[in-house]
PDB file of C-alpha atoms and ligand atoms in Angstrom:
ATOM      1  CA  MET A  29      -9.031  21.345  12.071  1.00  0.00           C
ATOM      2  CA  VAL A  30      -8.959  17.677  14.499  1.00  0.00           C
ATOM      3  CA  LYS A  31      -9.705  15.049  11.986  1.00  0.00           C
ATOM      4  CA  ILE A  32     -11.833  11.314  12.384  1.00  0.00           C
ATOM      5  CA  ALA A  33     -10.689   8.376  11.778  1.00  0.00           C
ATOM      6  CA  PRO A  34     -13.410   5.770  11.692  1.00  0.00           C
ATOM      7  CA  SER A  35     -11.952   1.852  12.462  1.00  0.00           C
ATOM      8  CA  ILE A  36     -13.909  -0.363  10.589  1.00  0.00           C
ATOM      9  CA  LEU A  37     -12.571  -2.720  13.204  1.00  0.00           C
ATOM     10  CA  SER A  38     -16.104  -2.921  14.981  1.00  0.00           C
ATOM     11  CA  ALA A  39     -18.009  -2.453  11.900  1.00  0.00           C
ATOM     12  CA  ASP A  40     -21.177  -5.303  10.659  1.00  0.00           C
ATOM     13  CA  PHE A  41     -18.865  -6.886   8.035  1.00  0.00           C
ATOM     14  CA  SER A  42     -21.757  -8.242   6.729  1.00  0.00           C
ATOM     15  CA  LYS A  43     -22.971  -4.947   5.818  1.00  0.00           C
ATOM     16  CA  LEU A  44     -19.440  -3.446   4.984  1.00  0.00           C
ATOM     17  CA  PRO A  45     -20.760  -1.252   1.532  1.00  0.00           C
ATOM     18  CA  GLU A  46     -23.945  -0.042   3.681  1.00  0.00           C
ATOM     19  CA  GLN A  47     -21.388   1.017   6.836  1.00  0.00           C
ATOM     20  CA  ILE A  48     -18.366   2.256   4.627  1.00  0.00           C
ATOM     21  CA  ASP A  49     -21.348   4.530   2.277  1.00  0.00           C
ATOM     22  CA  ALA A  50     -22.537   6.005   5.550  1.00  0.00           C
ATOM     23  CA  ILE A  51     -18.868   6.790   6.592  1.00  0.00           C
ATOM     24  CA  ASN A  52     -18.477   8.848   2.699  1.00  0.00           C
ATOM     25  CA  LYS A  53     -21.244  10.621   4.397  1.00  0.00           C
ATOM     26  CA  SER A  54     -20.423  12.307   7.573  1.00  0.00           C
ATOM     27  CA  SER A  55     -17.639  14.328   8.135  1.00  0.00           C
ATOM     28  CA  ALA A  56     -15.032  11.662   8.953  1.00  0.00           C
ATOM     29  CA  ASP A  57     -12.122  12.688   7.432  1.00  0.00           C
ATOM     30  CA  TRP A  58      -9.699   8.973   7.248  1.00  0.00           C
ATOM     31  CA  ILE A  59     -10.803   5.179   7.420  1.00  0.00           C
ATOM     32  CA  HIS A  60      -8.841   3.532   9.432  1.00  0.00           C
ATOM     33  CA  LEU A  61      -8.027  -0.221   9.247  1.00  0.00           C
ATOM     34  CA  ASP A  62      -6.574  -2.412  11.619  1.00  0.00           C
ATOM     35  CA  ILE A  63      -4.240  -5.524  10.669  1.00  0.00           C
ATOM     36  CA  MET A  64      -3.648  -7.911  13.141  1.00  0.00           C
ATOM     37  CA  ASP A  65      -1.685 -11.664  12.644  1.00  0.00           C
ATOM     38  CA  GLY A  66      -2.478 -13.205  15.554  1.00  0.00           C
ATOM     39  CA  ASN A  67       1.217 -13.034  16.536  1.00  0.00           C
ATOM     40  CA  PHE A  68       1.917  -9.476  17.431  1.00  0.00           C
ATOM     41  CA  VAL A  69      -1.337  -9.062  18.719  1.00  0.00           C
ATOM     42  CA  PRO A  70      -3.589 -12.125  19.907  1.00  0.00           C
ATOM     43  CA  ASN A  71      -6.459 -11.385  17.423  1.00  0.00           C
ATOM     44  CA  ILE A  72      -6.585 -11.746  13.593  1.00  0.00           C
ATOM     45  CA  THR A  73      -8.467  -8.882  11.121  1.00  0.00           C
ATOM     46  CA  PHE A  74      -7.670  -8.555   7.893  1.00  0.00           C
ATOM     47  CA  GLY A  75      -5.444  -8.235   4.955  1.00  0.00           C
ATOM     48  CA  PRO A  76      -4.106  -6.546   2.015  1.00  0.00           C
ATOM     49  CA  LEU A  77      -7.708  -7.904   0.314  1.00  0.00           C
ATOM     50  CA  VAL A  78     -10.092  -6.593   2.191  1.00  0.00           C
ATOM     51  CA  VAL A  79      -7.866  -3.019   1.632  1.00  0.00           C
ATOM     52  CA  LYS A  80      -8.209  -2.982  -1.588  1.00  0.00           C
ATOM     53  CA  GLY A  81     -12.296  -4.114  -1.357  1.00  0.00           C
ATOM     54  CA  VAL A  82     -12.476  -0.642   1.260  1.00  0.00           C
ATOM     55  CA  ARG A  83     -10.432   1.120  -1.113  1.00  0.00           C
ATOM     56  CA  LYS A  84     -12.673   0.539  -4.089  1.00  0.00           C
ATOM     57  CA  LEU A  85     -15.463   2.302  -1.341  1.00  0.00           C
ATOM     58  CA  SER A  86     -14.362   5.379  -0.085  1.00  0.00           C
ATOM     59  CA  SER A  87     -11.930   8.131  -1.529  1.00  0.00           C
ATOM     60  CA  LEU A  88     -11.160   8.735   2.198  1.00  0.00           C
ATOM     61  CA  PRO A  89      -7.602   8.626   3.030  1.00  0.00           C
ATOM     62  CA  LEU A  90      -6.731   5.141   4.168  1.00  0.00           C
ATOM     63  CA  ASP A  91      -5.051   4.866   7.352  1.00  0.00           C
ATOM     64  CA  VAL A  92      -4.004   1.633   7.624  1.00  0.00           C
ATOM     65  CA  HIS A  93      -2.821   0.335  11.068  1.00  0.00           C
ATOM     66  CA  LEU A  94      -0.132  -2.302  10.659  1.00  0.00           C
ATOM     67  CA  MET A  95      -0.526  -5.153  14.198  1.00  0.00           C
ATOM     68  CA  ILE A  96       1.840  -7.594  12.357  1.00  0.00           C
ATOM     69  CA  ALA A  97       5.366  -9.179  12.956  1.00  0.00           C
ATOM     70  CA  ASN A  98       7.554  -8.453  10.321  1.00  0.00           C
ATOM     71  CA  PRO A  99       5.651  -5.363   8.615  1.00  0.00           C
ATOM     72  CA  ASP A 100       8.443  -4.978   6.164  1.00  0.00           C
ATOM     73  CA  ASP A 101       7.167  -7.967   4.644  1.00  0.00           C
ATOM     74  CA  TYR A 102       4.069  -6.808   3.757  1.00  0.00           C
ATOM     75  CA  ILE A 103       4.374  -2.642   3.025  1.00  0.00           C
ATOM     76  CA  ASP A 104       4.002  -3.017  -0.376  1.00  0.00           C
ATOM     77  CA  ASP A 105       0.962  -5.646  -0.080  1.00  0.00           C
ATOM     78  CA  PHE A 106      -0.543  -2.895   1.988  1.00  0.00           C
ATOM     79  CA  TYR A 107       0.473   0.491  -0.351  1.00  0.00           C
ATOM     80  CA  LYS A 108      -0.537  -1.650  -3.543  1.00  0.00           C
ATOM     81  CA  ALA A 109      -3.911  -2.653  -2.240  1.00  0.00           C
ATOM     82  CA  GLY A 110      -4.644   1.469  -1.712  1.00  0.00           C
ATOM     83  CA  ALA A 111      -3.130   2.369   1.908  1.00  0.00           C
ATOM     84  CA  ASP A 112      -2.417   6.335   1.660  1.00  0.00           C
ATOM     85  CA  ILE A 113      -0.819   6.450   5.472  1.00  0.00           C
ATOM     86  CA  ILE A 114       1.201   2.827   7.043  1.00  0.00           C
ATOM     87  CA  THR A 115       2.003   2.745  11.022  1.00  0.00           C
ATOM     88  CA  VAL A 116       3.885   0.695  11.929  1.00  0.00           C
ATOM     89  CA  HIS A 117       5.349  -0.456  15.953  1.00  0.00           C
ATOM     90  CA  TYR A 118       8.104   0.684  17.352  1.00  0.00           C
ATOM     91  CA  GLU A 119       7.986  -3.664  19.159  1.00  0.00           C
ATOM     92  CA  THR A 120       7.734  -5.093  15.581  1.00  0.00           C
ATOM     93  CA  CYS A 121      10.561  -3.245  13.938  1.00  0.00           C
ATOM     94  CA  THR A 122      14.516  -3.823  14.620  1.00  0.00           C
ATOM     95  CA  HIS A 123      15.376  -1.730  11.546  1.00  0.00           C
ATOM     96  CA  LEU A 124      12.411   1.634  11.782  1.00  0.00           C
ATOM     97  CA  TRP A 125      15.096   3.920  11.117  1.00  0.00           C
ATOM     98  CA  ARG A 126      14.570   1.806   7.252  1.00  0.00           C
ATOM     99  CA  THR A 127      11.196   0.636   7.285  1.00  0.00           C
ATOM    100  CA  LEU A 128       9.776   4.224   7.839  1.00  0.00           C
ATOM    101  CA  GLU A 129      12.174   5.706   4.555  1.00  0.00           C
ATOM    102  CA  TYR A 130      11.129   2.587   2.833  1.00  0.00           C
ATOM    103  CA  ILE A 131       7.829   4.001   3.331  1.00  0.00           C
ATOM    104  CA  LYS A 132       7.895   7.068   2.653  1.00  0.00           C
ATOM    105  CA  SER A 133       9.760   6.081  -1.208  1.00  0.00           C
ATOM    106  CA  LEU A 134       6.790   4.787  -1.659  1.00  0.00           C
ATOM    107  CA  ASN A 135       4.809   8.545  -1.621  1.00  0.00           C
ATOM    108  CA  ILE A 136       2.338   7.928   1.123  1.00  0.00           C
ATOM    109  CA  LYS A 137       2.641   9.622   4.828  1.00  0.00           C
ATOM    110  CA  ALA A 138       4.772   6.884   7.597  1.00  0.00           C
ATOM    111  CA  GLY A 139       3.428   6.347  11.289  1.00  0.00           C
ATOM    112  CA  VAL A 140       4.876   5.495  14.038  1.00  0.00           C
ATOM    113  CA  THR A 141       3.215   3.687  17.140  1.00  0.00           C
ATOM    114  CA  LEU A 142       3.994   2.103  20.465  1.00  0.00           C
ATOM    115  CA  ASN A 143       2.416   0.152  23.101  1.00  0.00           C
ATOM    116  CA  PRO A 144       1.329   1.565  26.446  1.00  0.00           C
ATOM    117  CA  ALA A 145       4.210   0.566  28.387  1.00  0.00           C
ATOM    118  CA  THR A 146       6.526   1.813  25.854  1.00  0.00           C
ATOM    119  CA  PRO A 147       8.243   4.804  26.305  1.00  0.00           C
ATOM    120  CA  VAL A 148       6.907   7.640  24.421  1.00  0.00           C
ATOM    121  CA  ASN A 149      11.178   9.196  24.389  1.00  0.00           C
ATOM    122  CA  LEU A 150      11.784   6.882  22.056  1.00  0.00           C
ATOM    123  CA  LEU A 151      10.597   7.758  19.541  1.00  0.00           C
ATOM    124  CA  ASP A 152      12.618  10.837  19.767  1.00  0.00           C
ATOM    125  CA  PRO A 153      15.245   9.942  17.294  1.00  0.00           C
ATOM    126  CA  VAL A 154      12.505   9.491  14.093  1.00  0.00           C
ATOM    127  CA  LEU A 155      10.328  12.662  14.793  1.00  0.00           C
ATOM    128  CA  ASP A 156      12.853  14.152  12.515  1.00  0.00           C
ATOM    129  CA  LEU A 157      10.749  12.208   9.955  1.00  0.00           C
ATOM    130  CA  VAL A 158       7.868  10.956  10.525  1.00  0.00           C
ATOM    131  CA  ASP A 159       4.247  12.304   9.137  1.00  0.00           C
ATOM    132  CA  MET A 160       2.198  10.768  12.438  1.00  0.00           C
ATOM    133  CA  VAL A 161       2.580   9.523  15.593  1.00  0.00           C
ATOM    134  CA  LEU A 162      -0.002   6.996  17.208  1.00  0.00           C
ATOM    135  CA  ILE A 163      -0.292   6.757  20.771  1.00  0.00           C
ATOM    136  CA  MET A 164      -2.002   3.752  21.910  1.00  0.00           C
ATOM    137  CA  SER A 165      -4.490   4.685  24.608  1.00  0.00           C
ATOM    138  CA  VAL A 166      -5.568   0.448  25.331  1.00  0.00           C
ATOM    139  CA  GLU A 167      -3.708  -2.850  24.094  1.00  0.00           C
ATOM    140  CA  PRO A 168      -3.707  -3.399  20.445  1.00  0.00           C
ATOM    141  CA  GLY A 169      -6.038  -5.878  19.889  1.00  0.00           C
ATOM    142  CA  PHE A 170      -9.220  -5.508  20.684  1.00  0.00           C
ATOM    143  CA  GLY A 171     -11.918  -2.848  20.266  1.00  0.00           C
ATOM    144  CA  GLY A 172     -14.353  -1.578  23.177  1.00  0.00           C
ATOM    145  CA  GLN A 173     -11.671  -0.972  25.495  1.00  0.00           C
ATOM    146  CA  LYS A 174     -11.149   1.054  28.964  1.00  0.00           C
ATOM    147  CA  PHE A 175      -9.014   4.428  27.629  1.00  0.00           C
ATOM    148  CA  ILE A 176      -6.041   4.085  29.922  1.00  0.00           C
ATOM    149  CA  PRO A 177      -5.841   8.114  30.825  1.00  0.00           C
ATOM    150  CA  GLU A 178      -2.231   7.806  31.670  1.00  0.00           C
ATOM    151  CA  MET A 179      -1.847   8.150  27.627  1.00  0.00           C
ATOM    152  CA  MET A 180      -2.326  11.989  27.143  1.00  0.00           C
ATOM    153  CA  GLU A 181       0.933  12.391  28.958  1.00  0.00           C
ATOM    154  CA  LYS A 182       2.102  11.028  25.686  1.00  0.00           C
ATOM    155  CA  ALA A 183       0.451  13.060  23.598  1.00  0.00           C
ATOM    156  CA  ALA A 184       1.318  16.439  26.077  1.00  0.00           C
ATOM    157  CA  TYR A 185       5.061  15.753  25.672  1.00  0.00           C
ATOM    158  CA  LEU A 186       4.720  15.134  21.219  1.00  0.00           C
ATOM    159  CA  HIS A 187       3.307  17.971  21.293  1.00  0.00           C
ATOM    160  CA  ASN A 188       5.589  19.752  23.178  1.00  0.00           C
ATOM    161  CA  LYS A 189       8.015  18.044  21.073  1.00  0.00           C
ATOM    162  CA  LYS A 190       6.751  19.569  18.095  1.00  0.00           C
ATOM    163  CA  ILE A 191       6.390  23.418  19.073  1.00  0.00           C
ATOM    164  CA  GLU A 192      10.498  22.611  20.684  1.00  0.00           C
ATOM    165  CA  LYS A 193      11.982  21.540  17.011  1.00  0.00           C
ATOM    166  CA  LYS A 194       9.232  23.077  14.854  1.00  0.00           C
ATOM    167  CA  LEU A 195       7.354  19.855  13.112  1.00  0.00           C
ATOM    168  CA  ASN A 196       4.694  19.594  12.165  1.00  0.00           C
ATOM    169  CA  PHE A 197       4.465  15.356  11.869  1.00  0.00           C
ATOM    170  CA  ASP A 198       0.236  14.682  13.369  1.00  0.00           C
ATOM    171  CA  ILE A 199      -0.687  12.855  16.489  1.00  0.00           C
ATOM    172  CA  GLU A 200      -3.486  10.045  16.281  1.00  0.00           C
ATOM    173  CA  ILE A 201      -4.964   8.896  19.613  1.00  0.00           C
ATOM    174  CA  ASP A 202      -6.794   4.854  19.045  1.00  0.00           C
ATOM    175  CA  GLY A 203      -8.182   3.119  21.318  1.00  0.00           C
ATOM    176  CA  GLY A 204     -11.774   3.948  23.573  1.00  0.00           C
ATOM    177  CA  ILE A 205     -12.469   7.380  21.734  1.00  0.00           C
ATOM    178  CA  ASP A 206     -15.561   8.645  22.723  1.00  0.00           C
ATOM    179  CA  PRO A 207     -17.181  11.918  23.880  1.00  0.00           C
ATOM    180  CA  GLU A 208     -16.161  11.456  26.898  1.00  0.00           C
ATOM    181  CA  THR A 209     -11.966  11.577  26.327  1.00  0.00           C
ATOM    182  CA  ALA A 210     -12.031  13.076  22.817  1.00  0.00           C
ATOM    183  CA  PRO A 211     -11.797  16.517  24.337  1.00  0.00           C
ATOM    184  CA  LEU A 212      -9.054  15.760  26.966  1.00  0.00           C
ATOM    185  CA  VAL A 213      -6.714  14.313  24.169  1.00  0.00           C
ATOM    186  CA  VAL A 214      -7.092  17.130  21.849  1.00  0.00           C
ATOM    187  CA  GLU A 215      -6.818  19.547  24.890  1.00  0.00           C
ATOM    188  CA  LYS A 216      -3.004  17.740  24.271  1.00  0.00           C
ATOM    189  CA  GLY A 217      -2.477  18.312  20.808  1.00  0.00           C
ATOM    190  CA  VAL A 218      -3.964  15.481  19.278  1.00  0.00           C
ATOM    191  CA  ASN A 219      -5.395  16.023  16.030  1.00  0.00           C
ATOM    192  CA  ILE A 220      -6.594  12.330  14.785  1.00  0.00           C
ATOM    193  CA  LEU A 221      -8.945  10.627  16.688  1.00  0.00           C
ATOM    194  CA  VAL A 222      -9.225   7.262  16.231  1.00  0.00           C
ATOM    195  CA  ALA A 223     -12.812   5.586  17.049  1.00  0.00           C
ATOM    196  CA  GLY A 224     -14.232   2.415  16.744  1.00  0.00           C
ATOM    197  CA  SER A 225     -16.907   0.943  19.041  1.00  0.00           C
ATOM    198  CA  PHE A 226     -18.084   4.425  19.432  1.00  0.00           C
ATOM    199  CA  VAL A 227     -18.648   5.091  16.169  1.00  0.00           C
ATOM    200  CA  PHE A 228     -20.790   1.648  15.198  1.00  0.00           C
ATOM    201  CA  LYS A 229     -22.802   1.330  18.290  1.00  0.00           C
ATOM    202  CA  ASN A 230     -26.686   1.110  17.329  1.00  0.00           C
ATOM    203  CA  ASN A 231     -25.167   1.027  13.437  1.00  0.00           C
ATOM    204  CA  GLN A 232     -26.029   4.948  14.035  1.00  0.00           C
ATOM    205  CA  ILE A 233     -22.897   5.534  12.279  1.00  0.00           C
ATOM    206  CA  GLU A 234     -23.455   9.063  10.534  1.00  0.00           C
ATOM    207  CA  GLN A 235     -24.835  10.389  14.185  1.00  0.00           C
ATOM    208  CA  ASN A 236     -21.860   9.209  16.279  1.00  0.00           C
ATOM    209  CA  ILE A 237     -19.495  10.829  14.338  1.00  0.00           C
ATOM    210  CA  LYS A 238     -21.387  14.016  14.380  1.00  0.00           C
ATOM    211  CA  SER A 239     -21.441  13.716  18.635  1.00  0.00           C
ATOM    212  CA  LEU A 240     -17.545  12.931  18.350  1.00  0.00           C
ATOM    213  CA  ARG A 241     -17.209  15.713  15.911  1.00  0.00           C
ATOM    214  CA  ASP A 242     -19.452  18.284  18.523  1.00  0.00           C
ATOM    215  CA  SER A 243     -17.743  16.912  21.763  1.00  0.00           C
ATOM    216  CA  ILE A 244     -14.844  18.938  20.211  1.00  0.00           C
ATOM    217  CA  SER A 245     -16.508  22.011  18.426  1.00  0.00           C
ATOM    218  CA  GLY A 246     -14.357  24.549  16.869  1.00  0.00           C
ATOM    219  CA  ARG A 247     -11.177  22.071  17.567  1.00  0.00           C
TER     220      ARG A 247
HETATM  221  C1  DX5 B 313      -7.117  -1.518  18.898  1.00  0.00           C
HETATM  222  C2  DX5 B 313      -7.494  -0.906  17.646  1.00  0.00           C
HETATM  223  C3  DX5 B 313      -8.389   0.403  17.684  1.00  0.00           C
HETATM  224  C4  DX5 B 313      -9.505  -0.412  17.645  1.00  0.00           C
HETATM  225  C5  DX5 B 313     -10.344   0.971  18.739  1.00  0.00           C
HETATM  226  O1  DX5 B 313      -5.891  -2.599  18.647  1.00  0.00           O
HETATM  227  O2  DX5 B 313      -5.560  -0.228  16.758  1.00  0.00           O
HETATM  228  O3  DX5 B 313      -8.148   0.751  16.167  1.00  0.00           O
HETATM  229  O4  DX5 B 313     -10.414  -0.385  16.598  1.00  0.00           O
HETATM  230  O5  DX5 B 313     -11.481   0.310  19.020  1.00  0.00           O
HETATM  231  P1  DX5 B 313     -12.483   1.640  19.963  1.00  0.00           P
HETATM  232  O6  DX5 B 313     -12.072   2.606  19.621  1.00  0.00           O
HETATM  233  O7  DX5 B 313     -13.363   0.632  20.326  1.00  0.00           O
HETATM  234  O8  DX5 B 313     -11.156   1.255  21.676  1.00  0.00           O
HETATM  235 ZN1   ZN B 314      -5.539   1.112  14.899  1.00  0.00          ZN
END
């Protein structure tokens, strides 16, 4: 079954408890948290303190997407804050294998992601190790950007690798996901959909999650 992971990047932070509550009441499966440092990406969001707060507001798995330089220095902090999945960028990890092994040693899920211009086959050596590959379908840094259709090829590539090597990592996609793009990516093998601006549009969180779900009905 395809999972839906609303990104609170598009939430109204003055109403965070109410908005997380709407997510809890919806058919969302995970909560996606976008951590940006103003260094690896040109935007700053929030850190472990906010993750810790969200942990108290929901029992859904917390999917932490680190868009930060030197992620190794902060993995413990996000783990202690309550992350269930920690995803690091290929571009930020000098010793990716070690970083992923470390996340797994904490008994949480380890994910890896890559910028749109980074070739997906660079992840071949770690596919045995990861619990999830996140395909960025926009340049990381901001919500509300346009979906890059070329990224669907990465999903197809990963889906084939899973079959060929009998692996069962999740394939997540992040950026520009709405009821139009969701069925296209699910068709290519994506099984976790991150959505920010679409979910929080008009503050109709439960309804928007429902229409996203309906767009992939039966999947
Ligand atoms: C972008 C973030 C995304 C973002 C997606 O750097 O990783 O999670 O919130 O936002 P939308 O769904 O608006 O493209
Ligand atoms: Zn994200």
